[in-house]
Amino acid sequence: MRLSDVGEFGLIEMVTRNIKPGAGVILGIGDDAALYAIPEGSWQMVTTDTLVEDVHFSLEYTTWRDLGWKALAVNVSDIAAMGGRPLYAVIGLCLPSDSDIVSVQELYAGLGEAAEAFGVSLIGGDTVRGPAVVLNITVLGAVEANRAVYRSGARSGDLVMVTGTLGDPAAGLFLLQNPDYDTGSEGERRLKQAHLRPEPRVEAARRISAAGGVTAMLDVSDGLSSDIAHICRDSEVGVLIRGDHIPLSDALRDLASRLGRDPLGWALHGGEDYELLFTIDVEQADRTREALAGSGIGCAVIGEVSPKEDGNRIVYQGSVKTLPPGGFNHFRMSGK
Ligand code: ADP
Ligand code: MG
């Protein structure tokens, strides 16, 4: 069955039939607008992202279900990166009229899985026909008043920290786009999964902000070299990143060594990691480490904030180089 067979209203009915209004939803899907409640004493947050077929995703190696998951997850990550909780989502959907209804139902199954995983209620959307698949998701969230973490508070002397490991999603994308290099190992499966099903660090971010001492934070979406530059620009500081301290997974190291590549290229410039990159008062770093240990998410100190005049630098294998956004050529991956 195709979209053209059921029409816009038929499709909306089919894909939203099983969506239950969650906590805080006063009026969900079905009326002209949705109504929702926000926890008392909190600031509302809103973020939106648009994904265009063959620009931001390819249905050649992404399933509709994974697409649904990822589209919501990347928005949730933006709420998390400021220390907030995601609460509600609305979905703008553009579909070609020959779209298969089962595919759209799969998309909603993936959205539903992510919604459940991150405590988000789908409360509305819009459906239109168009020449390509375009997904626009808006997530509404809340953060305790005055507790939001910005990009602009880093100070010289702070430590630079990151959650989890970096580079897996970029290496996973490489494997998805170059299946000839894929041996089907468990490690490679994990790399691909990291690209297809990112896990936004909502709880980890809440713990970091509650532990105190965090001065700036964002989620790594463009890649470490670009995202640290965002913090440096907005905070008017410089940075020294220690390349040897950037956490890498065994799966990434294995793939890199098999291909004769430096895994740091993926970790520095790959992007779509959706890990938290944050700066923290030196005195508070241990408390943050302990707070994170309770959530099962690892973290590592990967450098120090320096005065603005020092610029953005990386020390790696004994030499110090500048680290412009997007990186320097030595680490650049082919095909990027
Ligand atoms: P209107 O004509 O008032 O814009 P619509 O027919 O677009 O109303 O939508 C009817 C209801 O279905 C609204 O509650 C809207 O939020 C919801 N809705 C429309 N499209 C989607 C979608 N793709 N996903 C979820 N909800 C949707
Ligand atoms: Mg509408």
Tab-separated table of C-alpha atoms and ligand atoms in Angstrom:
chain	number	residue	atom	x	y	z
A	1	MET	CA	0.000	0.000	0.000
A	2	ARG	CA	1.254	3.444	-0.943
A	3	LEU	CA	0.707	6.881	0.556
A	4	SER	CA	-1.321	7.802	-2.541
A	5	ASP	CA	-3.748	4.932	-1.732
A	6	VAL	CA	-4.567	6.091	1.801
A	7	GLY	CA	-4.091	9.870	1.533
A	8	GLU	CA	-2.775	12.278	4.155
A	9	PHE	CA	-5.515	11.695	6.731
A	10	GLY	CA	-5.411	7.921	6.294
A	11	LEU	CA	-1.680	7.953	6.900
A	12	ILE	CA	-1.902	10.172	9.983
A	13	GLU	CA	-4.545	7.867	11.428
A	14	MET	CA	-2.477	4.757	10.718
A	15	VAL	CA	0.786	5.966	12.162
A	16	THR	CA	-0.586	7.782	15.195
A	17	ARG	CA	-3.213	5.187	16.187
A	18	ASN	CA	-0.986	3.577	18.823
A	19	ILE	CA	0.553	6.732	20.252
A	20	LYS	CA	-0.619	7.150	23.856
A	21	PRO	CA	-0.480	10.555	25.536
A	22	GLY	CA	2.273	10.277	28.162
A	23	ALA	CA	2.869	12.104	31.435
A	24	GLY	CA	2.227	15.860	31.229
A	25	VAL	CA	0.265	15.680	27.983
A	26	ILE	CA	-2.980	17.600	28.446
A	27	LEU	CA	-4.143	17.110	24.879
A	28	GLY	CA	-2.178	15.015	22.384
A	29	ILE	CA	-2.611	14.285	18.681
A	30	GLY	CA	-5.999	15.008	17.119
A	31	ASP	CA	-6.896	18.644	17.672
A	32	ASP	CA	-5.609	21.844	16.086
A	33	ALA	CA	-2.775	22.083	18.586
A	34	ALA	CA	-1.431	20.038	21.480
A	35	LEU	CA	-1.439	21.119	25.123
A	36	TYR	CA	1.255	20.119	27.575
A	37	ALA	CA	2.465	20.903	31.077
A	38	ILE	CA	5.965	21.924	32.115
A	39	PRO	CA	7.440	21.154	35.564
A	40	GLU	CA	7.142	24.080	37.954
A	41	GLY	CA	10.264	26.182	38.471
A	42	SER	CA	11.772	25.153	35.142
A	43	TRP	CA	12.649	26.914	31.941
A	44	GLN	CA	11.199	25.551	28.733
A	45	MET	CA	13.596	24.424	26.051
A	46	VAL	CA	13.022	23.888	22.359
A	47	THR	CA	15.262	22.499	19.637
A	48	THR	CA	14.674	21.382	16.068
A	49	ASP	CA	16.532	19.447	13.392
A	50	THR	CA	15.722	18.701	9.770
A	51	LEU	CA	16.916	15.553	8.017
A	52	VAL	CA	16.818	15.404	4.212
A	53	GLU	CA	17.120	12.147	2.284
A	54	ASP	CA	20.507	11.757	0.564
A	55	VAL	CA	21.822	14.814	2.386
A	56	HIS	CA	21.594	13.701	6.027
A	57	PHE	CA	20.726	10.037	5.616
A	58	SER	CA	20.594	7.374	2.944
A	59	LEU	CA	17.882	4.738	2.831
A	60	GLU	CA	20.440	2.538	1.074
A	61	TYR	CA	21.946	1.537	4.412
A	62	THR	CA	19.599	3.064	6.988
A	63	THR	CA	16.377	1.244	7.780
A	64	TRP	CA	13.247	3.318	8.300
A	65	ARG	CA	13.157	2.144	11.909
A	66	ASP	CA	16.714	3.304	12.568
A	67	LEU	CA	15.927	6.600	10.835
A	68	GLY	CA	13.015	7.160	13.216
A	69	TRP	CA	15.207	6.412	16.216
A	70	LYS	CA	18.043	8.635	15.098
A	71	ALA	CA	15.870	11.585	14.091
A	72	LEU	CA	14.468	11.799	17.592
A	73	ALA	CA	17.713	10.854	19.349
A	74	VAL	CA	19.735	13.708	17.817
A	75	ASN	CA	17.195	16.261	19.037
A	76	VAL	CA	17.103	14.672	22.472
A	77	SER	CA	20.893	15.012	22.511
A	78	ASP	CA	20.621	18.790	22.066
A	79	ILE	CA	18.314	19.032	25.081
A	80	ALA	CA	20.647	16.773	27.081
A	81	ALA	CA	23.683	18.878	26.178
A	82	MET	CA	22.253	21.800	28.143
A	83	GLY	CA	21.411	19.659	31.154
A	84	GLY	CA	17.681	19.440	30.409
A	85	ARG	CA	15.099	16.718	30.165
A	86	PRO	CA	13.333	16.027	26.865
A	87	LEU	CA	9.557	15.907	27.294
A	88	TYR	CA	7.555	16.272	24.094
A	89	ALA	CA	8.095	16.035	20.341
A	90	VAL	CA	6.302	17.102	17.165
A	91	ILE	CA	7.146	15.707	13.753
A	92	GLY	CA	6.956	17.386	10.373
A	93	LEU	CA	7.014	14.757	7.664
A	94	CYS	CA	7.405	15.204	3.914
A	95	LEU	CA	6.963	12.018	1.873
A	96	PRO	CA	6.814	11.183	-1.833
A	97	SER	CA	3.312	9.993	-2.732
A	98	ASP	CA	4.631	6.577	-3.764
A	99	SER	CA	6.024	5.960	-0.234
A	100	ASP	CA	5.270	2.514	1.103
A	101	ILE	CA	2.955	2.689	4.138
A	102	VAL	CA	4.837	-0.119	5.871
A	103	SER	CA	8.006	2.004	5.676
A	104	VAL	CA	6.258	4.926	7.335
A	105	GLN	CA	4.939	2.604	10.026
A	106	GLU	CA	8.507	1.384	10.574
A	107	LEU	CA	9.644	5.012	10.857
A	108	TYR	CA	7.059	5.536	13.583
A	109	ALA	CA	8.100	2.286	15.292
A	110	GLY	CA	11.653	3.675	15.516
A	111	LEU	CA	10.402	7.057	16.707
A	112	GLY	CA	8.300	5.234	19.292
A	113	GLU	CA	11.272	3.197	20.538
A	114	ALA	CA	13.336	6.341	21.025
A	115	ALA	CA	10.388	8.181	22.576
A	116	GLU	CA	10.006	5.438	25.136
A	117	ALA	CA	13.725	5.155	25.792
A	118	PHE	CA	14.112	8.880	26.470
A	119	GLY	CA	10.742	9.594	28.095
A	120	VAL	CA	9.412	11.745	25.242
A	121	SER	CA	5.721	11.968	24.247
A	122	LEU	CA	4.830	12.503	20.581
A	123	ILE	CA	2.139	15.168	20.682
A	124	GLY	CA	1.664	16.219	17.065
A	125	GLY	CA	3.022	16.801	13.638
A	126	ASP	CA	2.269	17.639	10.073
A	127	THR	CA	2.247	15.500	6.949
A	128	VAL	CA	2.831	16.743	3.404
A	129	ARG	CA	3.731	15.275	0.022
A	130	GLY	CA	6.966	16.237	-1.673
A	131	PRO	CA	9.779	15.050	-3.928
A	132	ALA	CA	11.983	13.487	-1.217
A	133	VAL	CA	11.795	12.217	2.345
A	134	VAL	CA	12.288	15.104	4.768
A	135	LEU	CA	11.861	14.766	8.497
A	136	ASN	CA	11.709	17.754	10.796
A	137	ILE	CA	11.578	17.032	14.495
A	138	THR	CA	11.074	19.541	17.247
A	139	VAL	CA	11.654	18.491	20.834
A	140	LEU	CA	10.405	20.444	23.817
A	141	GLY	CA	12.159	20.012	27.128
A	142	ALA	CA	12.680	21.605	30.495
A	143	VAL	CA	15.581	22.459	32.738
A	144	GLU	CA	15.530	23.725	36.317
A	145	ALA	CA	15.655	27.540	36.211
A	146	ASN	CA	19.269	28.804	36.205
A	147	ARG	CA	20.696	25.293	35.824
A	148	ALA	CA	21.128	25.183	32.052
A	149	VAL	CA	24.728	24.643	30.893
A	150	TYR	CA	25.826	26.908	28.029
A	151	ARG	CA	28.738	26.752	25.613
A	152	SER	CA	30.054	30.052	26.826
A	153	GLY	CA	31.323	29.523	30.378
A	154	ALA	CA	34.719	27.818	29.942
A	155	ARG	CA	37.635	29.511	31.741
A	156	SER	CA	41.359	29.181	31.293
A	157	GLY	CA	42.590	26.423	33.645
A	158	ASP	CA	39.418	24.314	33.399
A	159	LEU	CA	39.774	20.681	32.349
A	160	VAL	CA	38.247	19.446	29.081
A	161	MET	CA	36.340	16.189	29.462
A	162	VAL	CA	34.328	13.891	27.243
A	163	THR	CA	31.929	11.009	27.930
A	164	GLY	CA	32.213	7.564	26.314
A	165	THR	CA	34.488	7.089	23.319
A	166	LEU	CA	34.802	9.105	20.103
A	167	GLY	CA	34.980	8.057	16.462
A	168	ASP	CA	32.828	4.918	16.414
A	169	PRO	CA	29.890	6.414	14.473
A	170	ALA	CA	32.190	7.853	11.806
A	171	ALA	CA	33.961	4.518	11.395
A	172	GLY	CA	30.562	2.810	11.321
A	173	LEU	CA	29.453	5.145	8.535
A	174	PHE	CA	32.624	4.329	6.649
A	175	LEU	CA	31.743	0.614	6.863
A	176	LEU	CA	28.153	1.222	5.797
A	177	GLN	CA	29.338	3.197	2.787
A	178	ASN	CA	32.187	0.790	1.990
A	179	PRO	CA	30.783	-2.680	2.716
A	180	ASP	CA	33.794	-4.298	1.010
A	181	TYR	CA	35.803	-3.466	4.148
A	182	ASP	CA	33.204	-5.062	6.422
A	183	THR	CA	34.246	-8.506	7.662
A	184	GLY	CA	31.049	-8.917	9.681
A	185	SER	CA	32.855	-8.967	13.052
A	186	GLU	CA	31.108	-8.069	16.309
A	187	GLY	CA	33.284	-4.958	16.637
A	188	GLU	CA	32.270	-3.746	13.191
A	189	ARG	CA	28.630	-4.379	13.998
A	190	ARG	CA	29.026	-2.146	17.054
A	191	LEU	CA	30.620	0.622	15.004
A	192	LYS	CA	27.718	0.569	12.527
A	193	GLN	CA	25.218	0.465	15.367
A	194	ALA	CA	26.858	3.541	16.890
A	195	HIS	CA	26.130	5.406	13.649
A	196	LEU	CA	22.592	4.090	13.187
A	197	ARG	CA	21.364	4.174	16.782
A	198	PRO	CA	23.067	6.974	18.730
A	199	GLU	CA	22.382	7.091	22.478
A	200	PRO	CA	21.997	10.648	23.706
A	201	ARG	CA	23.509	11.149	27.149
A	202	VAL	CA	20.504	12.539	28.980
A	203	GLU	CA	21.195	11.002	32.386
A	204	ALA	CA	24.938	11.576	32.167
A	205	ALA	CA	24.377	15.269	31.407
A	206	ARG	CA	21.978	15.590	34.336
A	207	ARG	CA	24.606	14.071	36.610
A	208	ILE	CA	27.336	16.352	35.272
A	209	SER	CA	25.267	19.467	35.843
A	210	ALA	CA	24.043	18.309	39.279
A	211	ALA	CA	27.608	17.530	40.442
A	212	GLY	CA	28.533	21.204	39.976
A	213	GLY	CA	31.652	22.745	38.519
A	214	VAL	CA	30.750	22.293	34.846
A	215	THR	CA	31.425	25.563	33.013
A	216	ALA	CA	30.477	24.731	29.394
A	217	MET	CA	28.978	21.746	27.611
A	218	LEU	CA	27.728	20.591	24.225
A	219	ASP	CA	27.089	17.342	22.418
A	220	VAL	CA	29.655	16.216	19.851
A	221	SER	CA	27.742	16.332	16.581
A	222	ASP	CA	30.184	17.941	14.120
A	223	GLY	CA	33.283	16.219	15.491
A	224	LEU	CA	35.579	17.016	18.412
A	225	SER	CA	37.781	19.469	16.486
A	226	SER	CA	34.768	21.538	15.391
A	227	ASP	CA	32.791	21.262	18.588
A	228	ILE	CA	35.653	22.245	20.884
A	229	ALA	CA	36.072	25.280	18.616
A	230	HIS	CA	32.450	26.225	19.350
A	231	ILE	CA	33.179	26.229	23.078
A	232	CYS	CA	36.422	28.176	22.569
A	233	ARG	CA	34.759	30.805	20.384
A	234	ASP	CA	31.733	31.268	22.648
A	235	SER	CA	33.820	31.241	25.843
A	236	GLU	CA	36.642	33.374	24.369
A	237	VAL	CA	39.336	30.897	25.384
A	238	GLY	CA	41.905	28.617	23.782
A	239	VAL	CA	42.452	24.904	24.368
A	240	LEU	CA	45.143	22.238	24.455
A	241	ILE	CA	43.771	18.798	23.519
A	242	ARG	CA	45.870	15.754	24.381
A	243	GLY	CA	45.486	13.397	21.455
A	244	ASP	CA	46.729	10.380	23.410
A	245	HIS	CA	44.006	10.878	26.013
A	246	ILE	CA	41.056	10.847	23.606
A	247	PRO	CA	39.084	7.692	24.484
A	248	LEU	CA	38.824	5.194	21.617
A	249	SER	CA	36.965	1.884	21.540
A	250	ASP	CA	38.761	-1.382	20.847
A	251	ALA	CA	36.514	-1.867	17.821
A	252	LEU	CA	37.712	1.459	16.386
A	253	ARG	CA	41.378	0.637	17.057
A	254	ASP	CA	40.960	-2.802	15.457
A	255	LEU	CA	39.384	-1.410	12.299
A	256	ALA	CA	41.949	1.387	12.048
A	257	SER	CA	44.871	-1.014	12.409
A	258	ARG	CA	43.395	-3.390	9.823
A	259	LEU	CA	43.016	-0.493	7.357
A	260	GLY	CA	46.355	1.095	8.234
A	261	ARG	CA	44.686	4.317	9.369
A	262	ASP	CA	45.064	6.549	12.375
A	263	PRO	CA	41.888	6.079	14.492
A	264	LEU	CA	42.291	9.634	15.740
A	265	GLY	CA	41.062	10.935	12.360
A	266	TRP	CA	37.633	9.492	13.034
A	267	ALA	CA	37.679	10.583	16.668
A	268	LEU	CA	38.686	14.182	15.911
A	269	HIS	CA	36.729	14.964	12.781
A	270	GLY	CA	34.145	12.258	12.248
A	271	GLY	CA	31.203	13.661	14.168
A	272	GLU	CA	27.785	12.323	15.096
A	273	ASP	CA	29.230	10.955	18.326
A	274	TYR	CA	26.519	12.523	20.500
A	275	GLU	CA	28.842	12.243	23.471
A	276	LEU	CA	29.100	15.166	25.899
A	277	LEU	CA	32.080	17.486	25.607
A	278	PHE	CA	32.430	19.696	28.653
A	279	THR	CA	34.785	21.893	30.585
A	280	ILE	CA	35.004	21.709	34.334
A	281	ASP	CA	36.631	23.409	37.283
A	282	VAL	CA	39.753	21.372	38.196
A	283	GLU	CA	38.635	21.047	41.821
A	284	GLN	CA	35.310	19.488	40.811
A	285	ALA	CA	36.510	16.927	38.272
A	286	ASP	CA	36.640	14.039	40.761
A	287	ARG	CA	33.071	14.655	41.907
A	288	THR	CA	31.908	14.613	38.311
A	289	ARG	CA	33.795	11.381	37.662
A	290	GLU	CA	32.106	9.765	40.654
A	291	ALA	CA	28.692	11.058	39.630
A	292	LEU	CA	29.148	9.637	36.139
A	293	ALA	CA	30.442	6.292	37.398
A	294	GLY	CA	27.000	5.714	38.910
A	295	SER	CA	25.403	5.997	35.476
A	296	GLY	CA	27.742	3.472	33.846
A	297	ILE	CA	29.015	6.069	31.366
A	298	GLY	CA	32.768	6.501	31.241
A	299	CYS	CA	34.511	9.877	30.988
A	300	ALA	CA	38.020	11.087	30.352
A	301	VAL	CA	40.038	14.267	30.728
A	302	ILE	CA	41.304	15.102	27.233
A	303	GLY	CA	42.902	18.491	27.739
A	304	GLU	CA	42.905	21.914	29.365
A	305	VAL	CA	41.348	25.256	28.607
A	306	SER	CA	44.007	27.924	27.954
A	307	PRO	CA	44.030	31.672	27.358
A	308	LYS	CA	42.476	32.777	24.082
A	309	GLU	CA	45.839	34.015	22.731
A	310	ASP	CA	47.199	30.440	22.802
A	311	GLY	CA	44.611	29.340	20.236
A	312	ASN	CA	43.273	25.824	19.748
A	313	ARG	CA	46.051	23.249	19.851
A	314	ILE	CA	46.568	19.511	19.998
A	315	VAL	CA	49.550	17.662	21.391
A	316	TYR	CA	49.989	14.270	19.804
A	317	GLN	CA	52.945	11.905	19.676
A	318	GLY	CA	55.194	14.530	21.211
A	319	SER	CA	54.463	17.508	18.976
A	320	VAL	CA	52.058	20.408	19.375
A	321	LYS	CA	50.019	21.517	16.375
A	322	THR	CA	47.125	23.869	15.828
A	323	LEU	CA	43.683	22.278	15.773
A	324	PRO	CA	41.420	24.207	13.449
A	325	PRO	CA	37.748	23.188	13.180
A	326	GLY	CA	37.538	20.215	10.841
A	327	GLY	CA	41.084	19.349	11.708
A	328	PHE	CA	44.394	19.387	9.952
A	329	ASN	CA	45.243	17.408	6.886
A	330	HIS	CA	47.351	14.778	8.553
A	331	PHE	CA	44.256	13.387	10.258
A	332	ARG	CA	41.814	14.004	7.453
A	333	MET	CA	39.922	10.977	6.264
A	334	SER	CA	39.625	10.272	2.600
A	335	GLY	CA	36.074	10.531	1.359
A	336	LYS	CA	35.124	13.305	3.808
B	1	ADP	P1	-4.303	20.777	10.703
B	1	ADP	O1	-5.021	20.726	9.400
B	1	ADP	O2	-5.040	21.476	11.811
B	1	ADP	O3	-2.882	21.199	10.560
B	1	ADP	P2	-3.588	18.052	10.503
B	1	ADP	O4	-4.593	17.337	9.691
B	1	ADP	O5	-2.315	18.463	9.890
B	1	ADP	O6	-4.287	19.279	11.224
B	1	ADP	O7	-3.247	17.150	11.763
B	1	ADP	C1	-4.256	16.541	12.534
B	1	ADP	C2	-3.650	16.053	13.817
B	1	ADP	O8	-2.690	15.063	13.534
B	1	ADP	C3	-2.916	17.135	14.593
B	1	ADP	O9	-3.085	16.876	15.988
B	1	ADP	C4	-1.485	16.946	14.191
B	1	ADP	O10	-0.615	17.376	15.219
B	1	ADP	C5	-1.409	15.444	13.995
B	1	ADP	N1	-0.440	15.041	12.966
B	1	ADP	C6	-0.419	15.370	11.651
B	1	ADP	N2	0.589	14.776	10.999
B	1	ADP	C7	1.268	14.071	11.941
B	1	ADP	C8	2.418	13.263	11.914
B	1	ADP	N3	3.136	13.051	10.788
B	1	ADP	N4	2.830	12.686	13.080
B	1	ADP	C9	2.148	12.897	14.221
B	1	ADP	N5	1.047	13.642	14.308
B	1	ADP	C10	0.591	14.228	13.193
B	2	MG	MG	-1.356	20.182	9.415
